[in-house]
PDB file of C-alpha atoms in Angstrom:
ATOM      1  CA  UNK A   1     183.106 184.268 -20.670  1.00 26.00           C
ATOM      2  CA  UNK A   2     186.505 182.598 -20.386  1.00 26.00           C
ATOM      3  CA  UNK A   3     186.322 178.867 -20.922  1.00 31.00           C
ATOM      4  CA  UNK A   4     188.188 176.263 -18.929  1.00 30.00           C
ATOM      5  CA  UNK A   5     188.055 172.519 -19.417  1.00 33.00           C
ATOM      6  CA  UNK A   6     186.084 170.570 -16.813  1.00 39.00           C
ATOM      7  CA  UNK A   7     184.853 167.004 -16.683  1.00 43.00           C
ATOM      8  CA  UNK A   8     181.826 168.072 -14.664  1.00 44.00           C
ATOM      9  CA  UNK A   9     178.367 167.972 -16.213  1.00 51.00           C
ATOM     10  CA  UNK A  10     177.313 171.228 -17.844  1.00 76.00           C
ATOM     11  CA  UNK A  11     174.517 172.540 -20.011  1.00 90.00           C
ATOM     12  CA  UNK A  12     175.444 173.749 -23.484  1.00 94.00           C
ATOM     13  CA  UNK A  13     173.269 175.503 -26.045  1.00 95.00           C
ATOM     14  CA  UNK A  14     174.581 175.335 -29.602  1.00 96.00           C
ATOM     15  CA  UNK A  15     173.386 177.376 -32.576  1.00 96.00           C
ATOM     16  CA  UNK A  16     173.061 175.418 -35.825  1.00 97.00           C
ATOM     17  CA  UNK A  17     172.338 177.178 -39.128  1.00 96.00           C
ATOM     18  CA  UNK A  18     170.773 175.281 -42.030  1.00 96.00           C
ATOM     19  CA  UNK A  19     171.428 176.987 -45.360  1.00 96.00           C
ATOM     20  CA  UNK A  20     171.125 176.238 -49.068  1.00 95.00           C
ATOM     21  CA  UNK A  21     169.131 177.106 -52.161  1.00 95.00           C
ATOM     22  CA  UNK A  22     165.381 177.756 -52.116  1.00 91.00           C
ATOM     23  CA  UNK A  23     163.139 174.645 -51.940  1.00 89.00           C
ATOM     24  CA  UNK A  24     165.864 172.069 -51.256  1.00 93.00           C
ATOM     25  CA  UNK A  25     164.100 170.816 -48.119  1.00 90.00           C
ATOM     26  CA  UNK A  26     165.734 172.799 -45.298  1.00 93.00           C
ATOM     27  CA  UNK A  27     162.522 173.510 -43.391  1.00 90.00           C
ATOM     28  CA  UNK A  28     161.177 169.967 -43.664  1.00 90.00           C
ATOM     29  CA  UNK A  29     164.523 168.552 -42.521  1.00 92.00           C
ATOM     30  CA  UNK A  30     164.496 170.780 -39.417  1.00 92.00           C
ATOM     31  CA  UNK A  31     160.848 170.027 -38.717  1.00 89.00           C
ATOM     32  CA  UNK A  32     161.467 166.281 -38.993  1.00 89.00           C
ATOM     33  CA  UNK A  33     164.379 166.471 -36.542  1.00 92.00           C
ATOM     34  CA  UNK A  34     162.753 168.704 -33.937  1.00 90.00           C
ATOM     35  CA  UNK A  35     159.254 167.186 -34.063  1.00 86.00           C
ATOM     36  CA  UNK A  36     160.017 163.607 -35.074  1.00 84.00           C
ATOM     37  CA  UNK A  37     157.120 163.673 -37.515  1.00 79.00           C
ATOM     38  CA  UNK A  38     157.216 162.532 -41.133  1.00 75.00           C
ATOM     39  CA  UNK A  39     156.689 165.476 -43.458  1.00 64.00           C
ATOM     40  CA  UNK A  40     153.350 165.578 -45.244  1.00 63.00           C
ATOM     41  CA  UNK A  41     152.038 168.612 -47.050  1.00 60.00           C
ATOM     42  CA  UNK A  42     153.320 171.821 -48.570  1.00 57.00           C
ATOM     43  CA  UNK A  43     155.465 174.469 -46.882  1.00 58.00           C
ATOM     44  CA  UNK A  44     155.921 178.022 -48.084  1.00 56.00           C
ATOM     45  CA  UNK A  45     159.479 179.376 -48.532  1.00 60.00           C
ATOM     46  CA  UNK A  46     161.080 180.731 -45.367  1.00 59.00           C
ATOM     47  CA  UNK A  47     161.069 184.519 -45.126  1.00 54.00           C
ATOM     48  CA  UNK A  48     164.341 185.699 -43.624  1.00 56.00           C
ATOM     49  CA  UNK A  49     165.029 183.266 -40.798  1.00 71.00           C
ATOM     50  CA  UNK A  50     163.149 181.009 -38.421  1.00 77.00           C
ATOM     51  CA  UNK A  51     164.341 178.618 -35.743  1.00 83.00           C
ATOM     52  CA  UNK A  52     163.254 175.566 -33.801  1.00 91.00           C
ATOM     53  CA  UNK A  53     164.715 173.964 -30.691  1.00 92.00           C
ATOM     54  CA  UNK A  54     165.612 170.342 -30.035  1.00 90.00           C
ATOM     55  CA  UNK A  55     165.353 169.407 -26.334  1.00 83.00           C
ATOM     56  CA  UNK A  56     168.408 168.299 -24.418  1.00 87.00           C
ATOM     57  CA  UNK A  57     170.434 165.287 -25.398  1.00 90.00           C
ATOM     58  CA  UNK A  58     173.286 163.811 -23.392  1.00 92.00           C
ATOM     59  CA  UNK A  59     176.676 163.964 -25.132  1.00 92.00           C
ATOM     60  CA  UNK A  60     179.795 163.078 -23.172  1.00 87.00           C
ATOM     61  CA  UNK A  61     179.482 165.050 -19.908  1.00 87.00           C
ATOM     62  CA  UNK A  62     177.091 167.641 -21.293  1.00 93.00           C
ATOM     63  CA  UNK A  63     173.360 168.179 -21.662  1.00 93.00           C
ATOM     64  CA  UNK A  64     173.191 169.692 -25.141  1.00 95.00           C
ATOM     65  CA  UNK A  65     170.352 171.764 -26.584  1.00 95.00           C
ATOM     66  CA  UNK A  66     170.322 172.687 -30.274  1.00 96.00           C
ATOM     67  CA  UNK A  67     168.762 175.903 -31.541  1.00 96.00           C
ATOM     68  CA  UNK A  68     168.353 175.163 -35.250  1.00 96.00           C
ATOM     69  CA  UNK A  69     168.089 178.220 -37.502  1.00 95.00           C
ATOM     70  CA  UNK A  70     166.290 177.873 -40.824  1.00 92.00           C
ATOM     71  CA  UNK A  71     167.949 180.452 -43.090  1.00 90.00           C
ATOM     72  CA  UNK A  72     166.156 181.520 -46.273  1.00 80.00           C
ATOM     73  CA  UNK A  73     167.969 180.647 -49.494  1.00 71.00           C
ATOM     74  CA  UNK A  74     166.797 183.688 -51.451  1.00 69.00           C
ATOM     75  CA  UNK A  75     169.710 185.865 -52.567  1.00 68.00           C
ATOM     76  CA  UNK A  76     167.979 189.023 -51.331  1.00 65.00           C
ATOM     77  CA  UNK A  77     168.879 187.965 -47.789  1.00 69.00           C
ATOM     78  CA  UNK A  78     172.592 187.607 -48.536  1.00 78.00           C
ATOM     79  CA  UNK A  79     173.419 191.062 -47.171  1.00 80.00           C
ATOM     80  CA  UNK A  80     172.101 190.117 -43.716  1.00 82.00           C
ATOM     81  CA  UNK A  81     173.669 186.655 -43.728  1.00 87.00           C
ATOM     82  CA  UNK A  82     176.497 187.760 -41.379  1.00 90.00           C
ATOM     83  CA  UNK A  83     173.863 188.636 -38.768  1.00 90.00           C
ATOM     84  CA  UNK A  84     172.184 185.250 -39.107  1.00 89.00           C
ATOM     85  CA  UNK A  85     175.528 183.447 -38.812  1.00 92.00           C
ATOM     86  CA  UNK A  86     176.735 185.393 -35.767  1.00 92.00           C
ATOM     87  CA  UNK A  87     177.635 182.991 -32.983  1.00 94.00           C
ATOM     88  CA  UNK A  88     176.984 179.870 -35.063  1.00 96.00           C
ATOM     89  CA  UNK A  89     178.495 176.592 -33.820  1.00 97.00           C
ATOM     90  CA  UNK A  90     177.614 174.252 -36.692  1.00 98.00           C
ATOM     91  CA  UNK A  91     176.274 174.459 -40.253  1.00 98.00           C
ATOM     92  CA  UNK A  92     174.319 172.217 -42.594  1.00 98.00           C
ATOM     93  CA  UNK A  93     174.525 173.138 -46.288  1.00 98.00           C
ATOM     94  CA  UNK A  94     171.583 171.410 -47.920  1.00 97.00           C
ATOM     95  CA  UNK A  95     171.030 170.499 -51.565  1.00 96.00           C
ATOM     96  CA  UNK A  96     168.376 168.411 -53.307  1.00 95.00           C
ATOM     97  CA  UNK A  97     169.519 165.042 -54.594  1.00 93.00           C
ATOM     98  CA  UNK A  98     167.178 165.384 -57.575  1.00 92.00           C
ATOM     99  CA  UNK A  99     168.550 168.794 -58.610  1.00 94.00           C
ATOM    100  CA  UNK A 100     172.208 168.922 -59.648  1.00 94.00           C
ATOM    101  CA  UNK A 101     172.181 172.730 -59.779  1.00 95.00           C
ATOM    102  CA  UNK A 102     171.539 172.955 -56.041  1.00 96.00           C
ATOM    103  CA  UNK A 103     174.526 170.723 -55.358  1.00 95.00           C
ATOM    104  CA  UNK A 104     176.780 172.906 -57.492  1.00 95.00           C
ATOM    105  CA  UNK A 105     175.540 175.963 -55.584  1.00 96.00           C
ATOM    106  CA  UNK A 106     176.128 174.202 -52.264  1.00 96.00           C
ATOM    107  CA  UNK A 107     179.735 173.497 -53.218  1.00 96.00           C
ATOM    108  CA  UNK A 108     180.659 176.616 -55.188  1.00 96.00           C
ATOM    109  CA  UNK A 109     178.633 179.320 -53.412  1.00 95.00           C
ATOM    110  CA  UNK A 110     177.398 178.272 -49.993  1.00 96.00           C
ATOM    111  CA  UNK A 111     180.550 176.514 -48.764  1.00 97.00           C
ATOM    112  CA  UNK A 112     182.944 179.413 -49.553  1.00 97.00           C
ATOM    113  CA  UNK A 113     180.421 181.864 -48.093  1.00 95.00           C
ATOM    114  CA  UNK A 114     180.033 179.919 -44.843  1.00 96.00           C
ATOM    115  CA  UNK A 115     183.795 179.474 -44.546  1.00 97.00           C
ATOM    116  CA  UNK A 116     184.249 183.223 -44.965  1.00 95.00           C
ATOM    117  CA  UNK A 117     181.611 184.113 -42.363  1.00 95.00           C
ATOM    118  CA  UNK A 118     183.006 181.712 -39.744  1.00 96.00           C
ATOM    119  CA  UNK A 119     186.690 182.439 -40.328  1.00 95.00           C
ATOM    120  CA  UNK A 120     187.033 184.452 -37.106  1.00 93.00           C
ATOM    121  CA  UNK A 121     185.138 182.063 -34.858  1.00 92.00           C
ATOM    122  CA  UNK A 122     186.868 181.108 -31.607  1.00 87.00           C
ATOM    123  CA  UNK A 123     185.603 177.562 -32.153  1.00 88.00           C
ATOM    124  CA  UNK A 124     186.002 175.219 -35.099  1.00 95.00           C
ATOM    125  CA  UNK A 125     182.621 175.353 -36.852  1.00 97.00           C
ATOM    126  CA  UNK A 126     181.780 171.971 -38.443  1.00 98.00           C
ATOM    127  CA  UNK A 127     180.191 172.308 -41.886  1.00 98.00           C
ATOM    128  CA  UNK A 128     178.236 169.341 -43.266  1.00 98.00           C
ATOM    129  CA  UNK A 129     177.011 168.721 -46.819  1.00 97.00           C
ATOM    130  CA  UNK A 130     173.464 167.363 -46.616  1.00 97.00           C
ATOM    131  CA  UNK A 131     171.680 165.805 -49.579  1.00 95.00           C
ATOM    132  CA  UNK A 132     167.905 165.903 -49.083  1.00 93.00           C
ATOM    133  CA  UNK A 133     165.050 164.071 -50.819  1.00 88.00           C
ATOM    134  CA  UNK A 134     166.848 160.736 -51.110  1.00 87.00           C
ATOM    135  CA  UNK A 135     163.407 159.158 -51.502  1.00 80.00           C
ATOM    136  CA  UNK A 136     163.466 160.514 -55.066  1.00 81.00           C
ATOM    137  CA  UNK A 137     165.578 159.474 -58.035  1.00 79.00           C
ATOM    138  CA  UNK A 138     169.026 161.020 -57.798  1.00 79.00           C
ATOM    139  CA  UNK A 139     170.161 163.178 -60.708  1.00 80.00           C
ATOM    140  CA  UNK A 140     173.295 164.756 -59.220  1.00 85.00           C
ATOM    141  CA  UNK A 141     176.537 164.160 -61.088  1.00 82.00           C
ATOM    142  CA  UNK A 142     178.338 163.353 -57.841  1.00 83.00           C
ATOM    143  CA  UNK A 143     176.444 160.537 -56.136  1.00 79.00           C
ATOM    144  CA  UNK A 144     178.445 157.416 -55.234  1.00 88.00           C
ATOM    145  CA  UNK A 145     179.950 157.128 -51.721  1.00 89.00           C
ATOM    146  CA  UNK A 146     183.491 157.402 -53.087  1.00 93.00           C
ATOM    147  CA  UNK A 147     182.602 160.452 -55.176  1.00 93.00           C
ATOM    148  CA  UNK A 148     181.018 162.057 -52.113  1.00 93.00           C
ATOM    149  CA  UNK A 149     184.083 161.346 -49.970  1.00 94.00           C
ATOM    150  CA  UNK A 150     186.331 162.893 -52.622  1.00 95.00           C
ATOM    151  CA  UNK A 151     183.986 165.885 -52.864  1.00 95.00           C
ATOM    152  CA  UNK A 152     183.956 166.736 -49.162  1.00 95.00           C
ATOM    153  CA  UNK A 153     187.718 166.330 -48.899  1.00 95.00           C
ATOM    154  CA  UNK A 154     188.359 168.531 -51.931  1.00 96.00           C
ATOM    155  CA  UNK A 155     185.975 171.264 -50.770  1.00 97.00           C
ATOM    156  CA  UNK A 156     186.593 171.217 -47.036  1.00 97.00           C
ATOM    157  CA  UNK A 157     183.333 169.802 -45.696  1.00 98.00           C
ATOM    158  CA  UNK A 158     183.555 167.895 -42.429  1.00 97.00           C
ATOM    159  CA  UNK A 159     180.979 165.189 -43.228  1.00 97.00           C
ATOM    160  CA  UNK A 160     178.135 164.344 -45.605  1.00 96.00           C
ATOM    161  CA  UNK A 161     174.752 162.656 -45.291  1.00 96.00           C
ATOM    162  CA  UNK A 162     171.899 161.732 -47.617  1.00 93.00           C
ATOM    163  CA  UNK A 163     168.526 162.264 -45.958  1.00 93.00           C
ATOM    164  CA  UNK A 164     164.781 162.401 -46.495  1.00 88.00           C
ATOM    165  CA  UNK A 165     161.901 163.869 -44.508  1.00 82.00           C
ATOM    166  CA  UNK A 166     159.252 161.659 -46.099  1.00 77.00           C
ATOM    167  CA  UNK A 167     159.926 158.134 -44.875  1.00 75.00           C
ATOM    168  CA  UNK A 168     159.573 156.734 -41.373  1.00 70.00           C
ATOM    169  CA  UNK A 169     162.834 154.816 -41.033  1.00 68.00           C
ATOM    170  CA  UNK A 170     166.440 155.141 -42.219  1.00 63.00           C
ATOM    171  CA  UNK A 171     166.007 158.830 -43.021  1.00 81.00           C
ATOM    172  CA  UNK A 172     169.457 159.642 -41.488  1.00 92.00           C
ATOM    173  CA  UNK A 173     168.332 163.094 -40.270  1.00 94.00           C
ATOM    174  CA  UNK A 174     168.737 162.215 -36.591  1.00 93.00           C
ATOM    175  CA  UNK A 175     172.128 160.652 -37.370  1.00 94.00           C
ATOM    176  CA  UNK A 176     173.325 163.842 -39.051  1.00 96.00           C
ATOM    177  CA  UNK A 177     172.258 166.135 -36.213  1.00 96.00           C
ATOM    178  CA  UNK A 178     173.602 163.813 -33.528  1.00 95.00           C
ATOM    179  CA  UNK A 179     176.965 163.596 -35.265  1.00 97.00           C
ATOM    180  CA  UNK A 180     177.049 167.379 -35.635  1.00 97.00           C
ATOM    181  CA  UNK A 181     176.276 167.773 -31.921  1.00 97.00           C
ATOM    182  CA  UNK A 182     179.180 165.447 -31.083  1.00 96.00           C
ATOM    183  CA  UNK A 183     181.517 167.435 -33.335  1.00 97.00           C
ATOM    184  CA  UNK A 184     180.432 170.721 -31.735  1.00 97.00           C
ATOM    185  CA  UNK A 185     181.005 169.343 -28.238  1.00 95.00           C
ATOM    186  CA  UNK A 186     184.462 168.201 -29.346  1.00 95.00           C
ATOM    187  CA  UNK A 187     185.189 171.681 -30.749  1.00 95.00           C
ATOM    188  CA  UNK A 188     184.051 173.194 -27.442  1.00 93.00           C
ATOM    189  CA  UNK A 189     186.309 170.875 -25.442  1.00 91.00           C
ATOM    190  CA  UNK A 190     189.260 171.481 -27.763  1.00 91.00           C
ATOM    191  CA  UNK A 191     188.861 175.247 -27.425  1.00 86.00           C
ATOM    192  CA  UNK A 192     188.669 174.983 -23.650  1.00 78.00           C
ATOM    193  CA  UNK A 193     191.843 172.903 -23.488  1.00 72.00           C
ATOM    194  CA  UNK A 194     193.730 175.337 -25.730  1.00 65.00           C
ATOM    195  CA  UNK A 195     192.765 178.282 -23.542  1.00 57.00           C
ATOM    196  CA  UNK A 196     193.831 176.504 -20.367  1.00 51.00           C
ATOM    197  CA  UNK A 197     197.271 176.106 -21.930  1.00 51.00           C
ATOM    198  CA  UNK A 198     197.532 179.750 -23.028  1.00 48.00           C
ATOM    199  CA  UNK A 199     199.365 182.104 -20.631  1.00 47.00           C
ATOM    200  CA  UNK A 200     196.690 184.780 -21.219  1.00 43.00           C
ATOM    201  CA  UNK A 201     193.480 183.109 -22.423  1.00 41.00           C
ATOM    202  CA  UNK A 202     191.284 185.074 -24.771  1.00 43.00           C
ATOM    203  CA  UNK A 203     187.691 185.464 -23.568  1.00 41.00           C
ATOM    204  CA  UNK A 204     185.285 183.372 -25.612  1.00 42.00           C
ATOM    205  CA  UNK A 205     181.500 183.478 -25.632  1.00 44.00           C
ATOM    206  CA  UNK A 206     179.311 180.403 -25.869  1.00 56.00           C
ATOM    207  CA  UNK A 207     175.698 179.928 -24.902  1.00 59.00           C
ATOM    208  CA  UNK A 208     175.582 178.318 -21.484  1.00 59.00           C
ATOM    209  CA  UNK A 209     172.362 177.668 -19.647  1.00 55.00           C
ATOM    210  CA  UNK A 210     171.936 178.014 -15.893  1.00 51.00           C
ATOM    211  CA  UNK A 211     169.118 177.403 -13.445  1.00 46.00           C
ATOM    212  CA  UNK A 212     167.644 180.878 -13.809  1.00 45.00           C
ATOM    213  CA  UNK A 213     167.681 180.583 -17.569  1.00 44.00           C
ATOM    214  CA  UNK A 214     166.071 177.166 -17.413  1.00 43.00           C
ATOM    215  CA  UNK A 215     163.172 178.486 -15.384  1.00 42.00           C
ATOM    216  CA  UNK A 216     162.406 181.015 -18.092  1.00 42.00           C
ATOM    217  CA  UNK A 217     162.780 178.596 -20.954  1.00 38.00           C
ATOM    218  CA  UNK A 218     159.810 177.092 -22.752  1.00 32.00           C
TER     219      UNK A 218
END
């Protein structure tokens, strides 16, 4: 559909993909955000892709729903990655704070790959660098706040957070998702304004919910 900017309340459904190496904590991070429960137990590696939904939250003039896709980190799924990323509005690249190799892969492999796959998006796609397992002793070479700020600026990330799924308070997972939702709403608004100014706006697709869709939603 063709977008136009409006201050009226609307429903938006954004697709968020969470990517990174195997066993860095992607699934537990998503589960903690969508369920609100502290992680306890063992999870098996994701096969292919899975997703969970976070109910509506109010951001600016919009009721925003996040469909959060848990993308397997195994390299055998790399060939189908473009399918998983189709229509994505925001990305978390996750690494484990106690495994420096996963951070190097996040920066040197996952970030260029995500940038490549979202290059033709009609919207700006925010990409965050997420350090998981901050309840453990950090071993990553880049760790101080200033080093992290330099890292995201040098490699083109939009923001960074350190998180954990295993403690009740100050886990920063909700903060990261809420900030991402705000950035995606801003990207949506910016795109709408640009198209209003264009003499011949280009049609752009975004997931929008309506009353009929709501009735069929679980």
